[in-house]
Tab-separated table of C-alpha atoms and ligand atoms in Angstrom:
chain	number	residue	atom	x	y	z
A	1	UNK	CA	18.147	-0.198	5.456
A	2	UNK	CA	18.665	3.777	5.417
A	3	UNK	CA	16.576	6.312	3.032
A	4	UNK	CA	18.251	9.596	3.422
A	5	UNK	CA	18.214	10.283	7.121
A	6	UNK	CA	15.912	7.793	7.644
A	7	UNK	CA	16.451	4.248	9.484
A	8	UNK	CA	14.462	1.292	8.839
A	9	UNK	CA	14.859	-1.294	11.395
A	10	UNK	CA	12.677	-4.578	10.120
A	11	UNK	CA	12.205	-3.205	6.577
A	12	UNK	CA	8.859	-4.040	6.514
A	13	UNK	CA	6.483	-2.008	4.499
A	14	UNK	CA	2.618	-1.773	4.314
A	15	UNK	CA	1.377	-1.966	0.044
A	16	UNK	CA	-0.224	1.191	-0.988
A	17	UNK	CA	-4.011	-0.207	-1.835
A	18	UNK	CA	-6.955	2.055	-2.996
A	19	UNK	CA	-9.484	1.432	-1.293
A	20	UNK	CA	-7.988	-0.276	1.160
A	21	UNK	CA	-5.142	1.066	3.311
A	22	UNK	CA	-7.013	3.971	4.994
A	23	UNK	CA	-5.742	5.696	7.912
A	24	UNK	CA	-7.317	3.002	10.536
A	25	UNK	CA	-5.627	-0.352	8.719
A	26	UNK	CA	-2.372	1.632	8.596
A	27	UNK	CA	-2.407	2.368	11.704
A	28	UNK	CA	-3.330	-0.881	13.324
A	29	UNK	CA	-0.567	-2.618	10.835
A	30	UNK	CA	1.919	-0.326	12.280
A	31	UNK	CA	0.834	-1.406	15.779
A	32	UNK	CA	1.878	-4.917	14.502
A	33	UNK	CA	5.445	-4.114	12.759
A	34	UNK	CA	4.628	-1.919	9.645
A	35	UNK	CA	7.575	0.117	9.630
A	36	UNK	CA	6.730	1.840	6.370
A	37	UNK	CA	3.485	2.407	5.295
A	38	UNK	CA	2.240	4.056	2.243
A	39	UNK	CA	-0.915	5.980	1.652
A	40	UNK	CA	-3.419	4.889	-1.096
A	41	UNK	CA	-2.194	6.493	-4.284
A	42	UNK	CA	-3.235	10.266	-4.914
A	43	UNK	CA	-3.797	11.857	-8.248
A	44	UNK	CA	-1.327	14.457	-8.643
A	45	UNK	CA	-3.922	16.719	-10.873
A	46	UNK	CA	-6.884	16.040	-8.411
A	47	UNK	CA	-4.277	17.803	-5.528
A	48	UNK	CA	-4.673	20.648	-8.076
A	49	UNK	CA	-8.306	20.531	-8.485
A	50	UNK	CA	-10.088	18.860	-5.810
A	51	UNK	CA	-7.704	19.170	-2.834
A	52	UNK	CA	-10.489	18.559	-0.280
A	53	UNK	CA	-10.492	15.142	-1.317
A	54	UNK	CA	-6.681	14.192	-1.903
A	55	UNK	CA	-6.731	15.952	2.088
A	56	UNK	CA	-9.061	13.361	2.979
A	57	UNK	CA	-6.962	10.556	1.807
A	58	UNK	CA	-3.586	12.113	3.360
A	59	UNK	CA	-5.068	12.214	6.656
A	60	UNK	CA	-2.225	9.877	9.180
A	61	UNK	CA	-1.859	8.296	12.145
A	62	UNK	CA	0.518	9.310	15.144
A	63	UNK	CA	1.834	5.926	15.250
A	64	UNK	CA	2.887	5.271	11.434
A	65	UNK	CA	6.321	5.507	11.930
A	66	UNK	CA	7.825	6.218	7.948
A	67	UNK	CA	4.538	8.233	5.877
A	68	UNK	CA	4.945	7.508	2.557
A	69	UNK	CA	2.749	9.403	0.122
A	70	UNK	CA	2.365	8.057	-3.425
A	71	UNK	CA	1.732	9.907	-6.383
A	72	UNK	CA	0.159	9.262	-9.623
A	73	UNK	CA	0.103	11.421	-13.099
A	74	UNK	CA	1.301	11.467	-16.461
A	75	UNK	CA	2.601	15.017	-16.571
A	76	UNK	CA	6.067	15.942	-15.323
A	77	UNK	CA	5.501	19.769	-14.515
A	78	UNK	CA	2.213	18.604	-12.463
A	79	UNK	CA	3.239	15.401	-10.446
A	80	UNK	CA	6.574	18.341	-9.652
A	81	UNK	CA	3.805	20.608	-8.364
A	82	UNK	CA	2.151	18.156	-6.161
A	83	UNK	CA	5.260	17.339	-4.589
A	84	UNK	CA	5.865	20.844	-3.524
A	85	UNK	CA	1.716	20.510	-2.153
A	86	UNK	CA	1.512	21.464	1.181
A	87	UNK	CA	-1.058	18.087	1.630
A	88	UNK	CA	2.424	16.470	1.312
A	89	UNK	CA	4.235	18.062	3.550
A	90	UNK	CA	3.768	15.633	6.428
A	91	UNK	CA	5.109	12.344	4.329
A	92	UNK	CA	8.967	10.825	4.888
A	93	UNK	CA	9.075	10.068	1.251
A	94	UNK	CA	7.285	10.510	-2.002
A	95	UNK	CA	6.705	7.571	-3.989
A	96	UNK	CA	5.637	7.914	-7.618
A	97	UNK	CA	3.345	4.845	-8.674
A	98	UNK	CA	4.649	3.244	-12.083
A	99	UNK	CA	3.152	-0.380	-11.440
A	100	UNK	CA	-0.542	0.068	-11.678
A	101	UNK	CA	-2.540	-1.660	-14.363
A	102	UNK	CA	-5.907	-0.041	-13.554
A	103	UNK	CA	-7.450	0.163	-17.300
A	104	UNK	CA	-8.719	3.805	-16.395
A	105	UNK	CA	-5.340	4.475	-15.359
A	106	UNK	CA	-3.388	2.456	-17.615
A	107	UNK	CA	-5.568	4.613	-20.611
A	108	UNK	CA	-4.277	8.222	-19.550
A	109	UNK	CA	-0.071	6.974	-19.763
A	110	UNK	CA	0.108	6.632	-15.836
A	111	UNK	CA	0.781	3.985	-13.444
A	112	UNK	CA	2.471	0.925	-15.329
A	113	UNK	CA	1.853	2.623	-18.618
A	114	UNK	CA	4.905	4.867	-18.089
A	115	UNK	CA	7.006	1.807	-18.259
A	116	UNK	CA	6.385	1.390	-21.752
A	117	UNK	CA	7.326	4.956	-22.435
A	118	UNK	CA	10.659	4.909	-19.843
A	119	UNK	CA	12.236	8.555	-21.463
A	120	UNK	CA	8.672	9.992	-19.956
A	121	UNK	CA	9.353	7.974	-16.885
A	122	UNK	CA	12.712	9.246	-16.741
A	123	UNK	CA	11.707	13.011	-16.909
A	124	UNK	CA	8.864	12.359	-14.479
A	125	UNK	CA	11.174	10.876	-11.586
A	126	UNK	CA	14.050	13.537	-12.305
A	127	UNK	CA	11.567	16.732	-12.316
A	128	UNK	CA	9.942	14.850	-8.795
A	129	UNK	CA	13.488	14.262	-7.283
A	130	UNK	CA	14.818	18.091	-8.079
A	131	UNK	CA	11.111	19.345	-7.021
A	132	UNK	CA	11.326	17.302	-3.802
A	133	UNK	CA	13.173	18.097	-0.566
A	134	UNK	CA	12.515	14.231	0.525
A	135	UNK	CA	13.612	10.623	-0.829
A	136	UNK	CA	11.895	10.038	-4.154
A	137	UNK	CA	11.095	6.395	-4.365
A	138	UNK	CA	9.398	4.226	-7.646
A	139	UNK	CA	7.187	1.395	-7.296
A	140	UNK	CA	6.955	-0.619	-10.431
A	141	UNK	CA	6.505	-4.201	-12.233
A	142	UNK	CA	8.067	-6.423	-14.465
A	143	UNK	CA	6.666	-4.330	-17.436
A	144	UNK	CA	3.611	-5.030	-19.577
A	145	UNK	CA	4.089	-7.938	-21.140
A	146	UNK	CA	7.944	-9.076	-20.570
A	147	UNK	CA	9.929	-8.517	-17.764
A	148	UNK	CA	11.907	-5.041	-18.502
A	149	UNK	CA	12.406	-4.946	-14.629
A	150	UNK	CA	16.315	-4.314	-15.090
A	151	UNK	CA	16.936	-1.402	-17.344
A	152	UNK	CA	13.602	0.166	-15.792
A	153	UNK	CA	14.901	-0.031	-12.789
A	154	UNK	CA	18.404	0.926	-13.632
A	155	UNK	CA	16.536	3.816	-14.954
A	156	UNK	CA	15.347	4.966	-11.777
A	157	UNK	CA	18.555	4.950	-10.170
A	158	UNK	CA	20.302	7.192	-12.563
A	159	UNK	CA	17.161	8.949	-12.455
A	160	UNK	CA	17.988	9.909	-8.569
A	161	UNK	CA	15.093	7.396	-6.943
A	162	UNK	CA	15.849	6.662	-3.249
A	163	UNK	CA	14.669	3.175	-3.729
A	164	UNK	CA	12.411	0.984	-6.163
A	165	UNK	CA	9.698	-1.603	-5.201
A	166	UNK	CA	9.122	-4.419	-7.336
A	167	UNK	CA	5.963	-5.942	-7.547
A	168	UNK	CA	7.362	-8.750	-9.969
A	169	UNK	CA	4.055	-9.388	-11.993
A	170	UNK	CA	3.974	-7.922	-15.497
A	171	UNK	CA	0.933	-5.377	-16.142
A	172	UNK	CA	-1.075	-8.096	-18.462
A	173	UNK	CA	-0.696	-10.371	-15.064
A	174	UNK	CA	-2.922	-8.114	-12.877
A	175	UNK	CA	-3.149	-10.146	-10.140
A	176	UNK	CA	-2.788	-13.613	-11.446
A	177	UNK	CA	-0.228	-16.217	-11.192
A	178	UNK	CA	2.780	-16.205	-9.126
A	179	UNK	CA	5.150	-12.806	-8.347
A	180	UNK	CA	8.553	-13.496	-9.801
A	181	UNK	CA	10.996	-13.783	-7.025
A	182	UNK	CA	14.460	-14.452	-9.386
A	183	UNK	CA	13.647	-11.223	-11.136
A	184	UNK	CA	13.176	-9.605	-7.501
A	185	UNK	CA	16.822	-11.226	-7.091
A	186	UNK	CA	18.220	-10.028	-10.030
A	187	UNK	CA	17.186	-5.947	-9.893
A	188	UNK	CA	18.319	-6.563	-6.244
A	189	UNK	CA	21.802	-7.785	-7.421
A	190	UNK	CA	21.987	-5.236	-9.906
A	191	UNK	CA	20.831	-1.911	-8.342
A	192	UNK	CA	23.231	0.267	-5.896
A	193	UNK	CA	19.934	1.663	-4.316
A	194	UNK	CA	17.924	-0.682	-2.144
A	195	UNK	CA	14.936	-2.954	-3.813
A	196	UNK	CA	12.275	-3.574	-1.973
A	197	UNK	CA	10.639	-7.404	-3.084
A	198	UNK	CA	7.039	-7.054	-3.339
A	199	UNK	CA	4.136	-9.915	-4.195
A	200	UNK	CA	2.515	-12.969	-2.748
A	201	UNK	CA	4.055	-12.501	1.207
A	202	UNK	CA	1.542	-13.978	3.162
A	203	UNK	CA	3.371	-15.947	5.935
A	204	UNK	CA	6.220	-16.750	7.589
A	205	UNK	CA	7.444	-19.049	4.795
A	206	UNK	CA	6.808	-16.537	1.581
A	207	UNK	CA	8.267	-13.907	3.979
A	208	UNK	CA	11.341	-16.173	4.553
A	209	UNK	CA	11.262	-16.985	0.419
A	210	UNK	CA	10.778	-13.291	-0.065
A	211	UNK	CA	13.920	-12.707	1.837
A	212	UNK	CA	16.277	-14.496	-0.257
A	213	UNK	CA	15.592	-13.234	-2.949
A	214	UNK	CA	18.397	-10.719	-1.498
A	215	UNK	CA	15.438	-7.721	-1.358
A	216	UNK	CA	16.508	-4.791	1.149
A	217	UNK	CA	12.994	-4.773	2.352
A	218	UNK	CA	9.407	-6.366	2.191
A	219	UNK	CA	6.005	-4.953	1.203
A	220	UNK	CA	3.024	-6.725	1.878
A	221	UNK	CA	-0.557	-5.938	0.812
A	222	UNK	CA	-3.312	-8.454	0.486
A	223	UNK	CA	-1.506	-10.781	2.997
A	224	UNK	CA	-2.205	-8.259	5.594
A	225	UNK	CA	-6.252	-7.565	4.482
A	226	UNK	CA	-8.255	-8.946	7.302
A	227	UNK	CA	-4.757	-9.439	9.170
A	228	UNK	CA	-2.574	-6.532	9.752
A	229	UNK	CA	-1.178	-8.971	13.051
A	230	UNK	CA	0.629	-10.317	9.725
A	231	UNK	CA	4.076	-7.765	10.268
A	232	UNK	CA	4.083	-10.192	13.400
A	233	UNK	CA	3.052	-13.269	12.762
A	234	UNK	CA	6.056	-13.641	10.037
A	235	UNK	CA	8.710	-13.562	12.650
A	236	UNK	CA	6.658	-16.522	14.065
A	237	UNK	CA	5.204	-14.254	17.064
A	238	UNK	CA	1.306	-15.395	16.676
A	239	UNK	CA	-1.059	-12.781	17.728
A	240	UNK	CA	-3.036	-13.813	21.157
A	241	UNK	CA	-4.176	-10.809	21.856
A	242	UNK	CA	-7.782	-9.447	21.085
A	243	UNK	CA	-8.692	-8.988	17.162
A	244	UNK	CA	-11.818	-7.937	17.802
A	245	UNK	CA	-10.583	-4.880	19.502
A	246	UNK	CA	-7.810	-4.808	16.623
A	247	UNK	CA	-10.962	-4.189	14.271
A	248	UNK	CA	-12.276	-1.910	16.944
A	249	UNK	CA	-9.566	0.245	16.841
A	250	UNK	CA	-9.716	0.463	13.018
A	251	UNK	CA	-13.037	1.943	12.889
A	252	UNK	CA	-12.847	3.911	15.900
A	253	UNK	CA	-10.588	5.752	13.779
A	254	UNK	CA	-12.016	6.563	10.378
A	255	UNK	CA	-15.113	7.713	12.501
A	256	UNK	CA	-13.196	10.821	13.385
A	257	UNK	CA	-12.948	11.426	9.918
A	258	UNK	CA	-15.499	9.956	7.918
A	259	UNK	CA	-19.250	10.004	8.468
A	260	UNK	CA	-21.356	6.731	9.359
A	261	UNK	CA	-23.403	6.645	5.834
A	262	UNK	CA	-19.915	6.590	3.948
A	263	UNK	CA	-18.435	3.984	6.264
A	264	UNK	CA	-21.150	1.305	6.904
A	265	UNK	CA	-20.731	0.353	3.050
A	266	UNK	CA	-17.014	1.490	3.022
A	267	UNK	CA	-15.817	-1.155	6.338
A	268	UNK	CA	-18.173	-4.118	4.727
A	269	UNK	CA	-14.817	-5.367	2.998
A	270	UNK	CA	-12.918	-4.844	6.006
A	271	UNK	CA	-15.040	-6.666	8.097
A	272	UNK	CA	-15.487	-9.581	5.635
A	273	UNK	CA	-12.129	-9.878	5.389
A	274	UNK	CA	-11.080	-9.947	9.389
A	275	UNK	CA	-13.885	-12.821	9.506
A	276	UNK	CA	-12.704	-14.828	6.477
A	277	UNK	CA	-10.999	-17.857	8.572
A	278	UNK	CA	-14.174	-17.882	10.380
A	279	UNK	CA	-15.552	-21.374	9.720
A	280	UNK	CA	-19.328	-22.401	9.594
A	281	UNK	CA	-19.625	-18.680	9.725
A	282	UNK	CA	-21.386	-18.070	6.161
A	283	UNK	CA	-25.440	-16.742	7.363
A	284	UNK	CA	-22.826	-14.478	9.825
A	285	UNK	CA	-21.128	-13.074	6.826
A	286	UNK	CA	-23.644	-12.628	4.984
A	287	UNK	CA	-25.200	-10.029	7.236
A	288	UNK	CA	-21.992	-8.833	7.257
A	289	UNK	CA	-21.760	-8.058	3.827
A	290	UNK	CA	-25.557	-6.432	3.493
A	291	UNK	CA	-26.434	-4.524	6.973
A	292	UNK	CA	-26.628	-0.582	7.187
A	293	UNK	CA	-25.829	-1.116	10.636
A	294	UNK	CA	-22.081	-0.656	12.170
A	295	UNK	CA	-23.164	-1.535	15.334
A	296	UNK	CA	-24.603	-4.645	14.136
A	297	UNK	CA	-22.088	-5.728	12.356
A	298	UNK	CA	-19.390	-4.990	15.958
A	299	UNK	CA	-22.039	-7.381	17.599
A	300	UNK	CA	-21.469	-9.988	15.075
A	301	UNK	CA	-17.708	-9.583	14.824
A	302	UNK	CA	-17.665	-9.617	18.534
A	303	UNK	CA	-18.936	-13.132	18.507
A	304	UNK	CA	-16.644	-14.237	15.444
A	305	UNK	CA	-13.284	-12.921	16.633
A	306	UNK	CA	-14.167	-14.473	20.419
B	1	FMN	C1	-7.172	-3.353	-3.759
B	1	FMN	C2	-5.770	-3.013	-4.196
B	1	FMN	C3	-5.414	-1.705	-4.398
B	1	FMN	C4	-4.117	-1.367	-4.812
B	1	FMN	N1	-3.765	-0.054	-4.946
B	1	FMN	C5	-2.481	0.281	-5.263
B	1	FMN	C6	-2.055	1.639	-5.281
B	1	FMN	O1	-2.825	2.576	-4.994
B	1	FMN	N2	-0.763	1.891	-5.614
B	1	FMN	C7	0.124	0.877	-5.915
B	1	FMN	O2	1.293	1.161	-6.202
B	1	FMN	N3	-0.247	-0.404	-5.857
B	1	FMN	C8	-1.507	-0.731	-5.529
B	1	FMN	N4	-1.862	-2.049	-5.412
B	1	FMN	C9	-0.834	-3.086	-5.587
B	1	FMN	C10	-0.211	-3.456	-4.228
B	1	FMN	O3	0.466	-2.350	-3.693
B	1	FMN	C11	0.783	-4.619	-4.382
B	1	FMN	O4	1.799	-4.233	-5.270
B	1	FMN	C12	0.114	-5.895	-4.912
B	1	FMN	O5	-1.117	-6.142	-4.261
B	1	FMN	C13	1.040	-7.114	-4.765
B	1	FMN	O6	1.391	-7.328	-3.423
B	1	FMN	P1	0.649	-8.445	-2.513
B	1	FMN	O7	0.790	-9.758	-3.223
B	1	FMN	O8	1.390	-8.397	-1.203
B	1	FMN	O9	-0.779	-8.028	-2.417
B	1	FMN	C14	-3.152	-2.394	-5.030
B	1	FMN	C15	-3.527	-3.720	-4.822
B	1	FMN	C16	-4.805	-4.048	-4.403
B	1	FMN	C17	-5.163	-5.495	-4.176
């Protein structure tokens, strides 16, 4: 797949999660394949208004090999601005979030409330794409309540977006039920620009299922929480190597950045998740999940991850 000047080789692409892909897990799920990873989404007015924090959150690593920065707002003139931010400057491509059904979101016309108002949509991509000397990419879903998937996306295209990612849940879904691969097949059918398929890609066999649904490329999120060896493990390379020092790495990381009173509560849901397919492990986890002690809790993953 090619994005402007820009050559993707496995077309494998790391979710943008809040709260969750921080500079350490992108980096150690680029180690493992992530070709494309996007940051946690950044509020377009806060890059206005409280740029120290949006800074924090654009922080990258050397080895994240496509930085893709994703933007969120309801205003066309602003989410314009922040594309011209210099906090932006470093990212590949700017991709403007349209999919996400957070109610506090949802309640000021962003995320996946733009798809139920597609001529704002529309001036929001086209006012990002003439601001922006990069790609201009949309992730989005079905739509609220019915799957509008097609014309939105058709939208985008004629818009000028680079590419669209589909995570094929409708906004009333959240996160329950199953992603809807045929409607992943059908935008991909339809569109000129590349799709990427998005939702429930947690192996080898939903990655294989993902891929024919015809889908240029593949974004994976929660399949890779706790397992960011996951961009290997689908090509049916297991990961032998150390995890423990995978999780290492992570922190060793955010402790350039962040400071230890922030993190010990921050990493809890990292390291609960790296230990989850520890059996028989549940007093283990449980100290996991309480202590105000990082080193403690590297002792106790130490002995999990063995
Ligand atoms: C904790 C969490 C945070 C998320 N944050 C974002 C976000 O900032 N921007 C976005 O576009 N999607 C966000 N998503 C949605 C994911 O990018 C992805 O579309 C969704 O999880 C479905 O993919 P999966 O089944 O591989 O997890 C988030 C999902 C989770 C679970």
């Amino acid at each position: 797949m090619k994005i402007g000047n820009i050559e993707f080789e496995k077309n494998l692409f790391l979710a943008p999660m809040a709260g969750v892909s921080d500079v350490g897990f992108r980096s150690v799920c680029a180690d493992f394949g992530a070709e494309g990873c996007f940051s946690e989404m950044l509020s377009s007015r806060a890059m206005l208004h409280n740029p120290q924090k949006t800074a924090l959150m654009t922080i990258t690593a050397p080895n994240e090999k496509v930085k893709i920065g994703q933007i969120f707002g309801h205003e066309s003139e602003i989410m314009a601005q922040s594309v011209r931010n210099p906090l932006l400057d470093k990212y590949d491509i700017i991709d403007i979030n349209m999919g996400c059904p957070a109610p506090k979101i949802v309640k000021n016309g962003e995320g996946c409330a733009l798809m139920s108002n597609i001529l704002l949509a529309e001036k929001i991509i086209k006012s990002c794409v003439k601001a922006s000397n990069r790609p201009v990419s949309v992730k989005f879903r079905l739509g609220k309540n019915k799957d509008i998937s097609l014309e939105f996306g058709k939208m985008c295209q004629e818009a000028g977006a680079s590419f669209v990612t589909l995570h094929a849940r409708t906004l009333e879904q959240g996160y329950s039920g199953k992603a809807n691969y045929d409607a992943i097949a059908k935008l991909s059918q339809s569109l000129l620009i590349p799709v990427i398929g998005n939702g429930d890609v947690v192996d080898k066999e939903s990655y294989q299922n993902m891929l024919k649904t015809g889908a240029s490329g593949v974004m994976i999120g929660r399949g890779a929480q706790g397992k960011p060896w996951i961009f290997q493990e689908i090509f049916g390379n297991k990961f032998e190597g150390s995890k423990f020092e995978v999780v290492k790495k992570h922190l060793t990381i955010l402790r350039k950045y962040y400071d230890e009173q922030w993190l010990k509560l921050y990493m809890r849901k990292h390291f609960l998740w790296y230990s989850a397919e520890q059996k028989g492990a549940s007093e283990k986890r449980m100290i996991l999940a309480t202590t105000q002690n990082l080193e403690e809790s590297l002792e106790i993953l130490k002995q999990l991850l063995k």
